[in-house]
CSV table of C-alpha atoms and ligand atoms in Angstrom, one decimal:
chain,number,residue,atom,x,y,z
S,1,MET,CA,105.5,133.2,126.0
S,2,THR,CA,108.3,131.4,124.1
S,3,GLU,CA,111.5,130.9,126.1
S,4,ASN,CA,110.3,129.1,129.3
S,5,ILE,CA,107.8,126.8,127.6
S,6,SER,CA,109.6,125.8,124.5
S,7,PRO,CA,113.3,125.3,124.5
S,8,ALA,CA,114.9,125.7,121.2
S,9,PRO,CA,114.6,122.5,119.1
S,10,SER,CA,117.3,120.1,119.9
S,11,SER,CA,118.7,117.7,117.4
S,12,ALA,CA,116.5,115.1,119.0
S,13,HIS,CA,113.3,116.5,117.5
S,14,ARG,CA,114.4,118.1,114.3
S,15,SER,CA,112.3,116.8,111.5
S,16,GLN,CA,113.0,115.9,107.9
S,17,LEU,CA,110.9,115.2,104.8
S,18,SER,CA,111.5,111.8,103.4
S,19,CYS,CA,110.0,110.0,100.4
S,20,ILE,CA,107.9,106.9,101.2
S,21,GLY,CA,108.9,105.4,97.8
S,22,CYS,CA,112.6,105.9,97.2
S,23,GLY,CA,113.6,107.1,100.7
S,24,VAL,CA,115.3,110.3,99.5
S,25,VAL,CA,115.4,113.2,102.0
S,26,CYS,CA,113.9,116.3,100.5
S,27,GLU,CA,115.6,119.6,101.4
S,28,LYS,CA,113.0,121.6,99.5
S,29,THR,CA,109.4,120.6,98.9
S,30,GLU,CA,107.6,120.8,95.6
S,31,GLN,CA,104.3,122.7,95.4
S,32,ASN,CA,102.4,119.3,95.1
S,33,PHE,CA,104.3,117.7,98.0
S,34,ARG,CA,105.5,114.9,95.8
S,35,CYS,CA,109.1,113.5,95.7
S,36,ALA,CA,111.1,115.3,93.0
S,37,SER,CA,112.9,112.1,92.1
S,38,CYS,CA,110.1,109.5,92.0
S,39,GLY,CA,106.8,111.3,92.4
S,40,ASP,CA,105.7,109.4,95.5
S,41,LEU,CA,104.3,110.9,98.7
S,42,LEU,CA,106.5,112.4,101.5
S,43,GLU,CA,106.4,111.8,105.2
S,44,ILE,CA,108.0,113.5,108.2
S,45,VAL,CA,110.7,111.6,110.0
S,46,TYR,CA,112.7,112.4,113.1
S,47,PRO,CA,116.2,110.9,112.8
S,48,GLY,CA,117.3,112.1,116.2
S,49,TRP,CA,114.7,110.3,118.2
S,50,LYS,CA,115.9,107.6,120.5
S,51,SER,CA,113.9,104.9,122.2
S,52,SER,CA,114.0,105.3,126.0
S,53,LEU,CA,111.4,104.4,128.6
S,54,SER,CA,112.5,107.2,131.0
S,55,ASP,CA,112.1,109.8,128.3
S,56,ALA,CA,108.6,108.5,127.7
S,57,ALA,CA,107.7,108.8,131.4
S,58,VAL,CA,109.0,112.4,131.6
S,59,LEU,CA,107.0,113.3,128.5
S,60,LYS,CA,103.8,111.7,129.8
S,61,ALA,CA,104.1,113.8,132.9
S,62,LEU,CA,104.9,117.0,131.0
S,63,TRP,CA,101.9,116.5,128.6
S,64,ARG,CA,99.5,115.9,131.6
S,65,GLN,CA,100.9,119.0,133.4
S,66,ARG,CA,100.2,121.2,130.4
S,67,ARG,CA,96.5,120.5,130.8
S,68,THR,CA,96.5,123.0,133.6
S,69,SER,CA,98.3,125.7,131.6
S,70,GLY,CA,96.4,128.7,130.0
S,71,LEU,CA,98.8,129.2,127.2
S,72,PRO,CA,97.3,128.6,123.7
S,73,VAL,CA,100.1,126.3,122.7
S,74,ASP,CA,99.3,124.1,125.8
S,75,GLU,CA,95.6,124.4,125.5
S,76,SER,CA,95.7,123.0,122.0
S,77,GLY,CA,95.3,119.2,122.1
S,78,VAL,CA,97.7,119.0,119.2
S,79,TRP,CA,100.5,121.3,120.3
S,80,ARG,CA,100.4,119.9,123.8
S,81,PHE,CA,102.3,116.9,122.3
S,82,ARG,CA,104.8,119.2,120.4
S,83,GLU,CA,107.8,117.1,121.3
S,84,LEU,CA,106.6,114.6,118.8
S,85,LEU,CA,105.9,117.2,116.1
S,86,PRO,CA,108.0,119.4,113.8
S,87,SER,CA,109.4,122.3,115.8
S,88,PHE,CA,108.5,126.0,115.5
S,89,HIS,CA,111.1,128.4,116.7
S,90,ASP,CA,108.5,130.8,117.8
S,91,TRP,CA,105.3,129.3,119.1
S,92,GLN,CA,103.4,132.5,118.6
S,93,GLN,CA,103.6,131.7,114.9
S,94,ILE,CA,101.1,128.9,115.3
S,95,ILE,CA,97.5,129.2,114.3
S,96,THR,CA,95.3,127.4,116.9
S,97,LEU,CA,91.6,127.2,117.6
S,98,ARG,CA,92.3,125.0,120.7
S,99,GLU,CA,91.7,121.9,118.5
S,100,GLY,CA,92.0,118.3,119.8
S,101,ASN,CA,91.1,117.5,123.4
S,102,THR,CA,88.2,115.4,122.1
S,103,PRO,CA,86.1,113.1,124.3
S,104,LEU,CA,86.4,109.3,124.5
S,105,ASN,CA,82.9,108.0,125.2
S,106,GLU,CA,81.6,104.6,126.1
S,107,MET,CA,79.0,103.3,123.7
S,108,PRO,CA,76.9,100.8,125.5
S,109,GLY,CA,74.1,100.6,122.9
S,110,CYS,CA,76.5,100.2,120.1
S,111,ALA,CA,78.5,97.6,122.0
S,112,ARG,CA,75.3,95.5,122.3
S,113,VAL,CA,74.4,95.7,118.6
S,114,ALA,CA,78.0,94.9,117.6
S,115,GLY,CA,78.1,91.9,120.1
S,116,LEU,CA,80.9,93.4,122.3
S,117,GLN,CA,81.3,93.7,126.0
S,118,GLN,CA,82.7,97.2,125.7
S,119,LEU,CA,83.0,99.8,123.0
S,120,TYR,CA,84.4,103.3,122.9
S,121,ALA,CA,84.2,106.2,120.4
S,122,LYS,CA,86.7,108.9,120.1
S,123,HIS,CA,84.7,111.8,118.7
S,124,GLN,CA,86.9,113.9,116.5
S,125,GLY,CA,83.8,115.7,115.4
S,126,MET,CA,84.1,117.6,118.6
S,127,ASN,CA,86.9,119.7,117.2
S,128,PRO,CA,86.3,123.5,116.6
S,129,THR,CA,85.0,123.2,113.0
S,130,GLY,CA,83.3,119.8,113.7
S,131,SER,CA,85.7,117.4,112.2
S,132,PHE,CA,89.1,115.7,112.7
S,133,LYS,CA,90.6,117.9,110.0
S,134,ASP,CA,91.3,120.7,112.5
S,135,THR,CA,94.1,118.7,114.2
S,136,GLY,CA,96.0,118.5,110.9
S,137,MET,CA,95.1,122.0,109.8
S,138,THR,CA,96.6,123.8,112.8
S,139,MET,CA,99.9,122.3,111.9
S,140,ALA,CA,99.9,122.7,108.1
S,141,ALA,CA,98.2,126.2,108.1
S,142,SER,CA,100.9,127.3,110.6
S,143,VAL,CA,103.6,126.1,108.2
S,144,ALA,CA,101.9,127.9,105.3
S,145,ARG,CA,102.0,131.2,107.3
S,146,ARG,CA,105.5,130.6,108.4
S,147,GLU,CA,106.6,130.2,104.8
S,148,GLY,CA,104.9,133.4,103.9
S,149,PHE,CA,102.1,132.2,101.7
S,150,ARG,CA,99.1,134.6,101.1
S,151,TRP,CA,96.9,131.9,99.7
S,152,VAL,CA,96.1,128.3,100.8
S,153,ALA,CA,94.0,125.9,98.8
S,154,CYS,CA,92.3,122.5,99.0
S,155,ALA,CA,90.1,120.1,97.1
S,156,SER,CA,87.5,118.7,99.4
S,157,THR,CA,84.4,116.7,100.1
S,158,GLY,CA,83.5,119.4,102.6
S,159,ASN,CA,85.3,119.0,105.9
S,160,THR,CA,88.8,119.9,104.8
S,161,SER,CA,87.5,123.0,103.2
S,162,ALA,CA,85.6,124.1,106.3
S,163,SER,CA,88.6,123.5,108.4
S,164,MET,CA,91.1,125.2,106.0
S,165,ALA,CA,88.9,128.2,105.6
S,166,ALA,CA,88.7,128.7,109.4
S,167,TYR,CA,92.4,128.4,110.0
S,168,ALA,CA,93.3,130.6,107.0
S,169,ALA,CA,90.9,133.2,108.3
S,170,ARG,CA,92.5,133.0,111.8
S,171,GLY,CA,96.0,133.2,110.3
S,172,GLY,CA,95.2,136.2,108.1
S,173,MET,CA,95.6,134.1,104.8
S,174,ARG,CA,93.2,133.8,101.9
S,175,SER,CA,91.7,130.4,101.0
S,176,LEU,CA,90.6,128.8,97.8
S,177,VAL,CA,88.3,125.8,97.9
S,178,LEU,CA,87.5,123.4,95.1
S,179,ILE,CA,84.5,121.1,95.8
S,180,PRO,CA,82.3,118.8,93.7
S,181,GLU,CA,79.1,120.6,92.8
S,182,GLY,CA,76.0,119.1,94.6
S,183,LYS,CA,78.0,116.6,96.5
S,184,VAL,CA,79.0,118.6,99.6
S,185,SER,CA,76.5,118.9,102.5
S,186,TRP,CA,75.1,122.3,103.2
S,187,GLY,CA,76.6,122.4,106.7
S,188,LYS,CA,80.1,122.1,105.4
S,189,LEU,CA,79.6,124.4,102.4
S,190,SER,CA,78.1,127.1,104.6
S,191,GLN,CA,81.2,126.9,106.9
S,192,ALA,CA,83.6,127.6,104.0
S,193,LEU,CA,81.5,130.6,103.0
S,194,ASP,CA,81.2,132.0,106.5
S,195,TYR,CA,85.0,131.7,107.1
S,196,GLY,CA,85.5,133.7,103.9
S,197,ALA,CA,86.9,131.1,101.4
S,198,VAL,CA,86.7,131.7,97.7
S,199,THR,CA,84.6,128.6,97.1
S,200,CYS,CA,84.4,127.0,93.6
S,201,GLN,CA,81.8,124.3,93.0
S,202,LEU,CA,83.1,122.3,90.0
S,203,LYS,CA,81.2,120.1,87.7
S,204,THR,CA,83.2,117.0,88.6
S,205,ASP,CA,83.8,114.7,91.6
S,206,PHE,CA,86.4,115.0,94.4
S,207,ASP,CA,89.0,113.2,92.4
S,208,GLY,CA,88.5,115.7,89.5
S,209,CYS,CA,88.8,118.6,91.9
S,210,MET,CA,92.1,117.1,93.3
S,211,ARG,CA,93.5,116.6,89.8
S,212,LEU,CA,92.8,120.2,88.8
S,213,LEU,CA,94.2,121.7,92.0
S,214,ASN,CA,97.4,119.8,91.6
S,215,GLU,CA,97.8,121.7,88.3
S,216,VAL,CA,96.8,125.1,89.9
S,217,VAL,CA,99.4,124.8,92.6
S,218,GLN,CA,102.2,124.2,90.0
S,219,ARG,CA,101.2,127.5,88.3
S,220,MET,CA,100.3,129.8,91.2
S,221,PRO,CA,102.0,130.6,94.6
S,222,VAL,CA,99.3,128.8,96.5
S,223,TYR,CA,100.0,126.4,99.4
S,224,LEU,CA,98.3,123.0,99.1
S,225,LEU,CA,96.5,122.0,102.3
S,226,ASN,CA,95.2,118.5,101.2
S,227,SER,CA,96.4,115.5,103.2
S,228,VAL,CA,99.2,114.9,100.6
S,229,ASN,CA,100.8,117.7,102.6
S,230,PRO,CA,102.7,115.7,105.3
S,231,TYR,CA,102.3,118.4,107.9
S,232,ARG,CA,98.5,117.7,107.9
S,233,LEU,CA,99.1,114.1,108.9
S,234,GLU,CA,101.6,115.1,111.6
S,235,GLY,CA,98.9,117.1,113.3
S,236,GLN,CA,96.3,114.4,112.8
S,237,LYS,CA,98.5,111.8,114.4
S,238,THR,CA,98.1,113.5,117.8
S,239,ALA,CA,94.6,112.1,118.1
S,240,ALA,CA,96.2,108.7,118.5
S,241,ILE,CA,98.5,110.0,121.2
S,242,GLU,CA,95.6,111.7,123.0
S,243,LEU,CA,93.6,108.4,122.7
S,244,ILE,CA,96.3,106.3,124.3
S,245,GLU,CA,96.7,108.9,127.1
S,246,GLN,CA,93.0,108.6,127.7
S,247,PHE,CA,93.5,104.9,128.1
S,248,ASP,CA,96.3,105.5,130.6
S,249,TRP,CA,98.9,104.3,128.0
S,250,GLN,CA,97.3,100.9,127.6
S,251,PRO,CA,96.5,100.5,123.9
S,252,PRO,CA,93.1,99.1,122.9
S,253,ASP,CA,93.0,95.9,120.8
S,254,HIS,CA,91.4,97.6,117.8
S,255,VAL,CA,91.0,101.0,116.3
S,256,ILE,CA,88.4,101.4,113.5
S,257,VAL,CA,88.7,104.3,111.1
S,258,PRO,CA,86.7,105.4,108.0
S,259,GLY,CA,88.7,105.4,104.8
S,260,GLY,CA,88.4,108.2,102.1
S,261,ASN,CA,91.5,109.8,100.8
S,262,LEU,CA,93.3,107.6,103.4
S,263,GLY,CA,95.2,110.3,105.2
S,264,ASN,CA,93.7,109.8,108.6
S,265,SER,CA,94.2,106.1,108.9
S,266,SER,CA,97.8,106.7,107.8
S,267,ALA,CA,98.3,109.5,110.4
S,268,LEU,CA,96.9,107.5,113.3
S,269,GLY,CA,98.9,104.5,112.3
S,270,LYS,CA,102.1,106.5,112.1
S,271,ALA,CA,101.5,107.8,115.7
S,272,PHE,CA,101.0,104.2,117.0
S,273,LEU,CA,104.2,103.0,115.3
S,274,GLU,CA,106.2,106.0,116.6
S,275,MET,CA,104.8,105.5,120.2
S,276,LYS,CA,105.8,101.9,120.1
S,277,GLN,CA,109.3,102.8,118.8
S,278,LEU,CA,109.7,105.4,121.6
S,279,GLY,CA,108.5,103.1,124.3
S,280,PHE,CA,105.2,104.8,125.1
S,281,ILE,CA,103.3,101.6,124.4
S,282,SER,CA,104.4,98.0,124.4
S,283,ARG,CA,102.1,96.7,121.6
S,284,LEU,CA,100.2,98.1,118.6
S,285,PRO,CA,96.4,98.2,118.2
S,286,LYS,CA,95.1,96.7,115.0
S,287,ILE,CA,94.0,99.5,112.8
S,288,SER,CA,91.1,98.5,110.5
S,289,ILE,CA,89.8,100.7,107.7
S,290,ILE,CA,86.2,100.7,106.6
S,291,GLN,CA,84.9,102.1,103.3
S,292,ALA,CA,81.5,102.6,101.7
S,293,ALA,CA,80.9,99.7,99.2
S,294,GLY,CA,80.3,102.3,96.6
S,295,ALA,CA,83.7,104.0,97.2
S,296,ASN,CA,85.9,101.1,98.0
S,297,PRO,CA,89.3,101.5,96.2
S,298,LEU,CA,91.3,100.3,99.2
S,299,VAL,CA,89.1,97.2,99.8
S,300,ARG,CA,89.5,96.3,96.1
S,301,THR,CA,93.3,97.0,96.2
S,302,MET,CA,93.8,94.7,99.2
S,303,ARG,CA,91.5,92.0,97.9
S,304,GLU,CA,92.6,92.0,94.3
S,305,ASN,CA,96.4,92.5,94.5
S,306,GLY,CA,97.3,92.5,98.2
S,307,GLY,CA,98.0,96.2,98.3
S,308,LYS,CA,100.5,96.3,95.4
S,309,THR,CA,98.7,98.7,92.9
S,310,LEU,CA,95.8,100.9,93.5
S,311,VAL,CA,92.5,99.8,92.0
S,312,ALA,CA,90.8,103.2,91.5
S,313,VAL,CA,87.0,103.3,91.2
S,314,GLN,CA,84.2,105.6,90.2
S,315,ALA,CA,82.9,106.5,93.7
S,316,GLU,CA,79.2,106.8,94.7
S,317,THR,CA,77.9,107.0,98.3
S,318,ALA,CA,75.5,109.2,100.3
S,319,ALA,CA,78.3,109.3,102.9
S,320,SER,CA,79.6,112.2,100.8
S,321,ALA,CA,82.7,112.9,102.9
S,322,ILE,CA,84.2,109.6,101.7
S,323,ARG,CA,83.0,109.7,98.1
S,324,ILE,CA,86.5,109.2,96.8
S,325,GLY,CA,87.7,106.7,94.1
S,326,ASN,CA,91.4,107.6,93.7
S,327,PRO,CA,92.8,108.0,97.3
S,328,ALA,CA,96.1,109.9,97.4
S,329,SER,CA,97.5,108.1,100.6
S,330,TRP,CA,96.6,104.6,99.6
S,331,LYS,CA,100.2,103.4,99.9
S,332,LYS,CA,100.6,104.8,103.4
S,333,ALA,CA,97.3,103.1,104.4
S,334,VAL,CA,98.4,99.8,103.1
S,335,ARG,CA,101.6,100.1,105.1
S,336,ILE,CA,99.6,100.7,108.3
S,337,LEU,CA,97.3,97.8,107.6
S,338,GLN,CA,100.3,95.5,107.2
S,339,ALA,CA,102.2,96.9,110.1
S,340,THR,CA,99.4,96.6,112.6
S,341,GLY,CA,97.6,93.6,111.2
S,342,GLY,CA,94.3,95.4,110.7
S,343,ALA,CA,91.5,94.5,108.3
S,344,VAL,CA,89.7,96.3,105.5
S,345,GLU,CA,85.9,96.0,105.1
S,346,GLN,CA,83.2,97.6,103.1
S,347,VAL,CA,79.6,98.4,104.1
S,348,SER,CA,76.4,99.1,102.2
S,349,GLU,CA,74.4,102.4,102.2
S,350,VAL,CA,71.7,100.8,104.4
S,351,GLU,CA,74.3,99.5,106.8
S,352,ILE,CA,75.8,103.0,107.1
S,353,ALA,CA,72.4,104.6,107.7
S,354,LEU,CA,71.5,102.0,110.4
S,355,ALA,CA,74.9,102.4,112.2
S,356,LYS,CA,74.5,106.2,112.2
S,357,ALA,CA,71.2,106.0,113.9
S,358,GLU,CA,72.6,103.5,116.5
S,359,ILE,CA,75.5,105.9,117.2
S,360,GLY,CA,72.9,108.7,117.6
S,361,ALA,CA,70.8,106.5,119.9
S,362,ASP,CA,73.8,106.3,122.3
S,363,GLY,CA,73.4,110.1,122.7
S,364,ILE,CA,76.6,110.8,120.6
S,365,GLY,CA,75.8,111.1,116.9
S,366,CYS,CA,78.1,111.6,113.9
S,367,GLU,CA,77.9,112.3,110.2
S,368,PRO,CA,77.4,109.4,107.8
S,369,ALA,CA,81.0,108.8,106.9
S,370,SER,CA,81.9,108.3,110.5
S,371,ALA,CA,79.2,105.6,110.9
S,372,VAL,CA,81.0,103.2,108.5
S,373,THR,CA,83.1,102.4,111.6
S,374,LEU,CA,80.3,100.8,113.5
S,375,ALA,CA,78.8,99.2,110.4
S,376,GLY,CA,82.2,97.7,109.6
S,377,LEU,CA,82.9,96.6,113.2
S,378,LYS,CA,79.7,94.5,113.2
S,379,LYS,CA,81.0,92.6,110.2
S,380,LEU,CA,84.5,92.2,111.8
S,381,VAL,CA,82.9,90.7,114.9
S,382,LYS,CA,80.8,88.3,112.8
S,383,GLN,CA,83.9,87.2,111.0
S,384,GLY,CA,85.7,86.6,114.3
S,385,PHE,CA,88.4,89.1,113.5
S,386,VAL,CA,87.2,91.2,116.6
S,387,LYS,CA,86.4,89.1,119.7
S,388,ALA,CA,83.6,89.9,122.1
S,389,GLU,CA,86.0,90.6,125.0
S,390,GLU,CA,88.4,92.8,123.1
S,391,SER,CA,88.7,96.6,123.5
S,392,VAL,CA,87.7,98.6,120.5
S,393,VAL,CA,87.6,102.3,119.6
S,394,LEU,CA,85.7,103.8,116.8
S,395,ILE,CA,87.1,107.0,115.4
S,396,LEU,CA,84.1,109.3,114.7
S,397,THR,CA,85.4,111.8,112.3
S,398,GLY,CA,82.6,114.3,111.9
S,399,HIS,CA,79.8,115.9,113.9
S,400,LEU,CA,76.2,115.0,113.6
S,401,LEU,CA,75.3,118.5,112.5
S,402,LYS,CA,77.5,118.4,109.5
S,403,ASP,CA,74.9,116.7,107.4
S,404,PRO,CA,71.4,117.3,108.9
S,405,GLU,CA,69.7,116.6,105.6
S,406,PHE,CA,70.8,112.9,105.7
S,407,THR,CA,69.5,112.6,109.3
S,408,LEU,CA,66.1,114.2,108.5
S,409,ARG,CA,65.6,112.1,105.4
S,410,PHE,CA,66.5,109.0,107.4
S,411,HIS,CA,63.9,109.7,110.1
S,412,ARG,CA,61.3,110.7,107.6
S,413,GLY,CA,61.9,107.4,105.9
S,414,ASP,CA,62.7,108.7,102.5
S,415,LEU,CA,66.4,108.2,102.3
S,416,PHE,CA,66.1,105.2,100.0
S,417,THR,CA,62.7,105.9,98.4
S,418,GLY,CA,62.7,105.1,94.7
S,419,THR,CA,66.1,103.4,94.9
S,420,GLU,CA,66.9,99.7,94.5
S,421,ARG,CA,67.7,99.6,98.2
S,422,GLU,CA,64.1,100.4,99.3
S,423,LYS,CA,63.4,96.8,100.3
S,424,GLU,CA,66.6,96.3,102.2
S,425,ALA,CA,65.9,99.6,104.0
S,426,GLY,CA,62.9,98.0,105.8
S,427,ILE,CA,65.3,97.1,108.6
S,428,LEU,CA,65.7,100.8,109.4
S,429,LYS,CA,62.0,101.3,110.5
S,430,HIS,CA,62.5,100.6,114.2
S,431,GLN,CA,65.2,103.4,114.3
S,432,GLN,CA,63.1,106.1,112.6
S,433,ARG,CA,61.6,108.9,114.6
S,434,ALA,CA,59.9,111.3,112.2
S,435,PRO,CA,58.8,114.6,113.6
S,436,ILE,CA,55.1,114.6,114.6
S,437,VAL,CA,52.8,117.5,113.5
S,438,LEU,CA,50.1,118.2,116.1
S,439,ASP,CA,47.4,120.6,117.0
S,440,ALA,CA,48.7,123.0,119.7
S,441,THR,CA,46.7,121.4,122.5
S,442,MET,CA,47.7,119.7,125.8
S,443,GLU,CA,45.5,116.7,124.9
S,444,ALA,CA,47.3,116.1,121.7
S,445,VAL,CA,50.7,116.2,123.3
S,446,ILE,CA,49.6,113.9,126.2
S,447,ARG,CA,48.1,111.5,123.8
S,448,THR,CA,51.3,111.4,121.7
S,449,LEU,CA,53.4,110.9,124.9
S,450,LYS,CA,51.2,107.9,126.0
S,451,GLU,CA,51.3,106.4,122.5
S,452,ALA,CA,55.1,106.7,122.4
S,453,ASP,CA,55.4,105.3,125.8
S,454,ASP,CA,53.3,102.2,124.9
S,455,ARG,CA,55.3,101.8,121.7
S,456,LEU,CA,58.7,102.0,123.4
S,457,GLU,CA,57.6,99.6,126.1
S,458,THR,CA,56.9,96.9,123.6
V,501,F0G,N1,85.3,111.1,107.7
V,501,F0G,C1,85.0,112.3,107.4
V,501,F0G,C2,83.9,113.0,108.1
V,501,F0G,C3,85.7,113.0,106.4
V,501,F0G,O1,85.4,114.3,106.1
V,501,F0G,C4,86.7,112.3,105.7
V,501,F0G,C5,87.5,112.9,104.6
V,501,F0G,C6,87.0,111.0,106.1
V,501,F0G,C7,86.2,110.4,107.1
V,501,F0G,C8,88.0,110.2,105.4
V,501,F0G,O2,89.3,110.6,105.9
V,501,F0G,O3,90.3,111.1,103.7
V,501,F0G,O4,91.7,110.9,105.7
V,501,F0G,O5,90.6,108.9,104.7
V,501,F0G,N2,87.2,114.1,104.2
V,501,F0G,C9,88.1,114.8,103.2
V,501,F0G,C10,87.5,116.2,103.0
V,501,F0G,C11,88.4,114.1,102.0
V,501,F0G,O6,87.8,116.8,101.9
V,501,F0G,O7,86.9,116.7,103.9
V,501,F0G,P1,90.5,110.3,105.0
C-alpha cells in the first residue's frame, strides 16, 4: 500500500518543531511539549514549502481524486491532505477511524434568527467519536505509536478523552484519562469507559486536571495527547482545508469557532494562513472566537490588555466542554485573531441554550459548547461586525447526543429552575417541546396531533 501512493517525503514537506515564543527549532520534544529554552508552546513548521499556484492546482486535483480511493489513508478526511502534514515513512503506521469528511450544511432557520442571507455549519460532531477531536487524534496518536509509547494520556472536559481512548484502543495502546468529577457529560464519560481507558475522576476542574497531568508526564513514560501536543493541531487544521474545498476554494467571509483550551481556533487559523501562503486561497476568512461568559479568559485577555497577558478565570458554565479558565493555547489564538481580523465575544447561559435549540430546529443539532457559535454570531451581526450579505460558517464541534441531559432538561423547562437566570429563561419557552405522556389510545394521539397543529399554525 505504501510505495505507489506515498512517495518518500521530499525536503518540501519535511516538518520541524519550532517554539512560538523564542523561535528555536527543537530537535527533541519534552514530555510536556514545551520549549526547553523558554517554556512556550511549540508548533509544526515546514521550511521547504514554496508558494506556487501550479502546485496548488495539482494538489487540489490529487486530493479530489483520492475521494474515489478505497485505501484507509485516502478515505481519512485528514490523511487525504497529507502533503500539508508531517510525513510518515510507512502509512500503515497510522491509526485511522476514517475521521474528517464532515458535512457542510446550510442553516436557513439559523440564518433567519441571526439576520443573515445565508449561513452554513460545518459539523465536526459527525466524526467517528462525535467530536472534532478525532481529526487531531489520528495524527497525534499515530505519532505516539510510532515513537513506541505504551501509554497515552489526557486531561479532558470529555471529548478529548473519548477520542483518545478510541484511537489508543485501535492502535493497541493503553490510555489514562483525567477528568473533573461531576463535570463531564455521561455520553462522553461512557465512551472513555467503553473504549477501555483508565478513567480517573478528580475532585478538581479541568485546569486542575491539566496541571496534575503535566506533572505525571514528567515522571512517567506517558505520551501527552492534549492540544499542547502540536501534532493534535496539525490534524485538526485539515477541517479548514476540507471546508475550503467544500466551498470550491472560495473562502467564506467569517468562520465562527467556540473557544475552550483554544487549540481548535489556533489549528483552523494555522491552516488558513498556510493555504494563503501556498496560494490555495487569495484572502483569509475572519476567524472569530466565542466563549461562554462564565468561562471567558480570552475575551477578558483581549479586552483588558489587547492579548498581551492571559487573564485566567475560575470557569463555570453548563457548556461543560468549554468550562476552562486557563487555556493552554491562548497565545496561538491571539495570533490568529490578529492575523485574520476576527472578533472575540461572550454569550450567556440562556443565549447558549436558545442557540442550541435553534440549531436543533434546523435538523442538525449539536452539544451546548458548539452552540456558542450561533449565539455569538447573533451579537456580531447586531454589532455590524458581520454583515447580512456576508458568508459565514459556524464550526459545530460536538454531536447533539454527547450531552442528552442538557437537551432533556431544556425541553422539560428545568434547565434554569431555581437559578438567578429563571426570569431571563422565559424567552426559551417557544422552543421547548417536552415529551407528552398519554393514554395508549388513538383518540389521545389524534387530539394531541390536532392541538399541536393548531399551536404551530399560530
Ligand atoms: N467544543 C467542544 C465540543 C469541545 O469539546 C471543546 C474542547 C471545545 C469546543 C473547545 O475547543 O479547547 O480547542 O478551544 N474540549 C476539550 C476536551 C477541552 O477536553 O474535550 P478548544
